[in-house]
mmCIF file of C-alpha atoms in Angstrom:
data_model
loop_
_atom_site.group_PDB
_atom_site.id
_atom_site.type_symbol
_atom_site.label_atom_id
_atom_site.label_comp_id
_atom_site.label_asym_id
_atom_site.label_seq_id
_atom_site.Cartn_x
_atom_site.Cartn_y
_atom_site.Cartn_z
ATOM 1 C CA ALA A 1 -9.925 -12.034 -50.119
ATOM 2 C CA ALA A 2 -13.576 -11.394 -50.999
ATOM 3 C CA LEU A 3 -14.522 -14.740 -49.497
ATOM 4 C CA ILE A 4 -12.800 -13.879 -46.218
ATOM 5 C CA LEU A 5 -14.656 -10.557 -46.067
ATOM 6 C CA MET A 6 -17.937 -12.346 -46.776
ATOM 7 C CA ILE A 7 -17.289 -14.864 -43.989
ATOM 8 C CA ARG A 8 -16.390 -12.100 -41.537
ATOM 9 C CA ARG A 9 -19.430 -9.999 -42.421
ATOM 10 C CA ASN A 10 -21.754 -13.006 -42.333
ATOM 11 C CA LEU A 11 -20.778 -14.021 -38.806
ATOM 12 C CA ARG A 12 -21.294 -10.652 -37.115
ATOM 13 C CA ALA A 13 -24.579 -8.913 -36.330
ATOM 14 C CA ASN A 14 -25.702 -6.298 -38.857
ATOM 15 C CA ARG A 15 -28.627 -3.910 -38.690
ATOM 16 C CA ILE A 16 -31.556 -4.883 -40.900
ATOM 17 C CA ARG A 17 -33.545 -2.109 -42.517
ATOM 18 C CA VAL A 18 -36.883 -3.713 -43.357
ATOM 19 C CA GLN A 19 -37.854 -0.812 -45.626
ATOM 20 C CA THR A 20 -34.915 -1.460 -47.948
ATOM 21 C CA LEU A 21 -34.768 -5.254 -47.634
ATOM 22 C CA CYS A 22 -36.903 -5.651 -50.779
ATOM 23 C CA ILE A 23 -34.850 -3.292 -52.972
ATOM 24 C CA PHE A 24 -31.918 -5.695 -53.449
ATOM 25 C CA PRO A 25 -34.111 -8.603 -54.693
ATOM 26 C CA VAL A 26 -35.897 -6.334 -57.177
ATOM 27 C CA VAL A 27 -32.571 -5.126 -58.576
ATOM 28 C CA LEU A 28 -31.342 -8.728 -58.776
ATOM 29 C CA LEU A 29 -34.534 -9.791 -60.570
ATOM 30 C CA LEU A 30 -33.964 -7.083 -63.177
ATOM 31 C CA ILE A 31 -30.316 -8.062 -63.652
ATOM 32 C CA ALA A 32 -31.253 -11.758 -63.910
ATOM 33 C CA ALA A 33 -33.993 -11.013 -66.444
ATOM 34 C CA VAL A 34 -31.629 -8.982 -68.607
ATOM 35 C CA SER A 35 -28.866 -11.599 -68.332
ATOM 36 C CA ILE A 36 -31.132 -14.517 -69.191
ATOM 37 C CA GLY A 37 -32.840 -12.456 -71.888
ATOM 38 C CA GLN A 38 -29.500 -11.938 -73.654
ATOM 39 C CA SER A 39 -29.020 -15.676 -74.140
ATOM 40 C CA PRO A 40 -32.260 -17.484 -73.301
ATOM 41 C CA PRO A 41 -32.491 -21.264 -73.387
ATOM 42 C CA ARG A 42 -33.379 -22.434 -76.889
ATOM 43 C CA ASP A 43 -34.817 -25.871 -76.214
ATOM 44 C CA ALA A 44 -36.671 -27.912 -73.609
ATOM 45 C CA VAL A 45 -33.443 -29.244 -72.074
ATOM 46 C CA GLY A 46 -32.089 -25.720 -71.635
ATOM 47 C CA ILE A 47 -35.347 -24.565 -70.057
ATOM 48 C CA ALA A 48 -35.347 -27.577 -67.713
ATOM 49 C CA ILE A 49 -31.742 -26.927 -66.670
ATOM 50 C CA LEU A 50 -32.521 -23.252 -66.019
ATOM 51 C CA ALA A 51 -35.653 -24.164 -64.031
ATOM 52 C CA ALA A 52 -33.644 -26.666 -61.982
ATOM 53 C CA GLY A 53 -31.085 -23.955 -61.188
ATOM 54 C CA VAL A 54 -33.799 -21.535 -60.092
ATOM 55 C CA ALA A 55 -35.502 -24.224 -57.976
ATOM 56 C CA ALA A 56 -32.226 -25.257 -56.320
ATOM 57 C CA GLY A 57 -31.396 -21.601 -55.657
ATOM 58 C CA ALA A 58 -34.830 -20.963 -54.159
ATOM 59 C CA VAL A 59 -34.458 -23.910 -51.781
ATOM 60 C CA ALA A 60 -30.935 -22.845 -50.832
ATOM 61 C CA GLY A 61 -32.083 -19.253 -50.332
ATOM 62 C CA TRP A 62 -34.992 -20.268 -48.136
ATOM 63 C CA ARG A 63 -32.675 -22.375 -45.979
ATOM 64 C CA ARG A 64 -30.085 -19.587 -45.852
ATOM 65 C CA GLY A 65 -32.745 -17.095 -44.782
ATOM 66 C CA LYS A 66 -34.060 -19.497 -42.129
ATOM 67 C CA PHE A 67 -30.561 -19.977 -40.714
ATOM 68 C CA THR A 68 -30.061 -16.210 -40.334
ATOM 69 C CA HIS A 69 -30.524 -15.246 -36.685
ATOM 70 C CA ILE A 70 -32.809 -12.193 -36.527
ATOM 71 C CA THR A 71 -33.362 -10.322 -33.283
ATOM 72 C CA LEU A 72 -35.504 -7.333 -32.393
ATOM 73 C CA ASP A 73 -34.387 -4.946 -29.671
ATOM 74 C CA ALA A 74 -37.543 -4.440 -27.609
ATOM 75 C CA GLU A 75 -36.547 -0.946 -26.496
ATOM 76 C CA THR A 76 -35.275 0.586 -29.732
ATOM 77 C CA GLY A 77 -37.136 -1.525 -32.293
ATOM 78 C CA VAL A 78 -33.902 -2.150 -34.193
ATOM 79 C CA LEU A 79 -33.657 -5.435 -36.076
ATOM 80 C CA THR A 80 -30.305 -7.165 -36.384
ATOM 81 C CA GLY A 81 -29.372 -10.198 -38.381
ATOM 82 C CA LYS A 82 -26.445 -12.527 -38.014
ATOM 83 C CA GLY A 83 -25.612 -15.303 -40.424
ATOM 84 C CA SER A 84 -25.136 -18.784 -39.086
ATOM 85 C CA VAL A 85 -22.331 -21.217 -39.703
ATOM 86 C CA VAL A 86 -24.810 -23.518 -41.467
ATOM 87 C CA GLY A 87 -25.825 -20.683 -43.801
ATOM 88 C CA LEU A 88 -22.184 -19.946 -44.464
ATOM 89 C CA VAL A 89 -21.473 -23.600 -45.273
ATOM 90 C CA LEU A 90 -24.434 -23.501 -47.675
ATOM 91 C CA ILE A 91 -22.974 -20.496 -49.508
ATOM 92 C CA LEU A 92 -19.539 -22.132 -49.645
ATOM 93 C CA ALA A 93 -21.141 -25.282 -51.091
ATOM 94 C CA LEU A 94 -22.795 -23.156 -53.777
ATOM 95 C CA PHE A 95 -19.418 -21.578 -54.626
ATOM 96 C CA ILE A 96 -17.808 -25.012 -54.873
ATOM 97 C CA ALA A 97 -20.659 -26.277 -57.063
ATOM 98 C CA ARG A 98 -20.304 -23.241 -59.321
ATOM 99 C CA TYR A 99 -16.578 -23.816 -59.821
ATOM 100 C CA ALA A 100 -17.137 -27.549 -60.367
ATOM 101 C CA VAL A 101 -19.642 -26.738 -63.115
ATOM 102 C CA ARG A 102 -17.214 -24.253 -64.652
ATOM 103 C CA ALA A 103 -14.424 -26.853 -64.633
ATOM 104 C CA TRP A 104 -16.734 -29.441 -66.218
ATOM 105 C CA THR A 105 -17.841 -27.073 -68.975
ATOM 106 C CA GLN A 106 -14.235 -26.162 -69.773
ATOM 107 C CA ALA A 107 -13.260 -29.826 -69.865
ATOM 108 C CA HIS A 108 -16.124 -30.661 -72.257
ATOM 109 C CA PRO A 109 -16.084 -27.981 -74.983
ATOM 110 C CA ASP A 110 -17.900 -30.360 -77.347
ATOM 111 C CA HIS A 111 -21.038 -29.885 -75.228
ATOM 112 C CA ALA A 112 -21.221 -26.118 -75.765
ATOM 113 C CA GLY A 113 -25.035 -25.934 -75.701
ATOM 114 C CA ILE A 114 -25.296 -27.769 -72.409
ATOM 115 C CA ALA A 115 -22.371 -25.742 -71.034
ATOM 116 C CA VAL A 116 -24.170 -22.466 -71.787
ATOM 117 C CA ALA A 117 -27.367 -23.826 -70.202
ATOM 118 C CA ILE A 118 -25.479 -24.962 -67.097
ATOM 119 C CA ALA A 119 -23.712 -21.600 -66.808
ATOM 120 C CA GLY A 120 -27.082 -19.840 -67.053
ATOM 121 C CA ALA A 121 -28.554 -22.172 -64.445
ATOM 122 C CA ALA A 122 -25.620 -21.526 -62.102
ATOM 123 C CA MET A 123 -26.161 -17.784 -62.461
ATOM 124 C CA ALA A 124 -29.916 -18.174 -61.929
ATOM 125 C CA MET A 125 -29.255 -20.349 -58.896
ATOM 126 C CA GLY A 126 -27.098 -17.630 -57.336
ATOM 127 C CA PHE A 127 -29.696 -14.946 -58.022
ATOM 128 C CA ALA A 128 -32.526 -17.129 -56.691
ATOM 129 C CA THR A 129 -30.537 -17.904 -53.541
ATOM 130 C CA LEU A 130 -30.033 -14.232 -52.722
ATOM 131 C CA ILE A 131 -33.569 -13.175 -53.685
ATOM 132 C CA VAL A 132 -35.359 -15.889 -51.711
ATOM 133 C CA ALA A 133 -33.092 -15.480 -48.671
ATOM 134 C CA ARG A 134 -34.002 -11.790 -48.530
ATOM 135 C CA LEU A 135 -37.686 -12.600 -49.011
ATOM 136 C CA GLU A 136 -37.628 -15.094 -46.148
ATOM 137 C CA MET A 137 -35.819 -12.611 -43.910
ATOM 138 C CA TRP A 138 -38.315 -9.875 -44.824
ATOM 139 C CA LEU A 139 -41.238 -12.115 -43.875
ATOM 140 C CA ARG A 140 -39.674 -12.925 -40.507
ATOM 141 C CA CYS A 141 -38.825 -9.269 -39.840
ATOM 142 C CA ARG A 142 -42.411 -8.245 -40.612
ATOM 143 C CA LYS A 143 -43.688 -10.916 -38.233
ATOM 144 C CA LEU A 144 -41.409 -9.637 -35.448
ATOM 145 C CA MET A 145 -42.411 -6.021 -36.062
ATOM 146 C CA THR A 146 -46.117 -6.919 -36.125
ATOM 147 C CA ALA A 147 -45.800 -8.863 -32.858
ATOM 148 C CA ARG A 148 -43.997 -5.906 -31.274
ATOM 149 C CA ALA A 149 -46.665 -3.446 -32.451
ATOM 150 C CA SER A 150 -49.539 -5.596 -31.154
ATOM 151 C CA ALA A 151 -47.791 -6.068 -27.813
ATOM 152 C CA ALA A 152 -47.398 -2.323 -27.308
#
């Protein structure tokens, strides 16, 4: 049900409030820091797995942000954003990857250390995806607003 709501919301135009676009990533950064701080990686392999999750999430987030269609109404100055099908497929692929990792970790309980590291990396990947997507959208919105202000 939540997935259907996400798909529906993603494919319709929503107003973007540039002033508050940065609040969500800051909150997510705090939540991620607390979550990772509660069970940080204990060895080089765990750190590498976590870093790989963050890097993959950052790439996915940048692509997701790029695929978001952002428009500026010249008369009202209102920004709207609409997710693309490609961005939606990217998010669905991340969900599938997350559940595949969960299934693997449950099937291999003898690798508990790696399983915890992979679970942390999956969480970090999700946070990084959302944070970087918002950052990319914020940069594009600022560019549109600056162009509009200089044209006026």
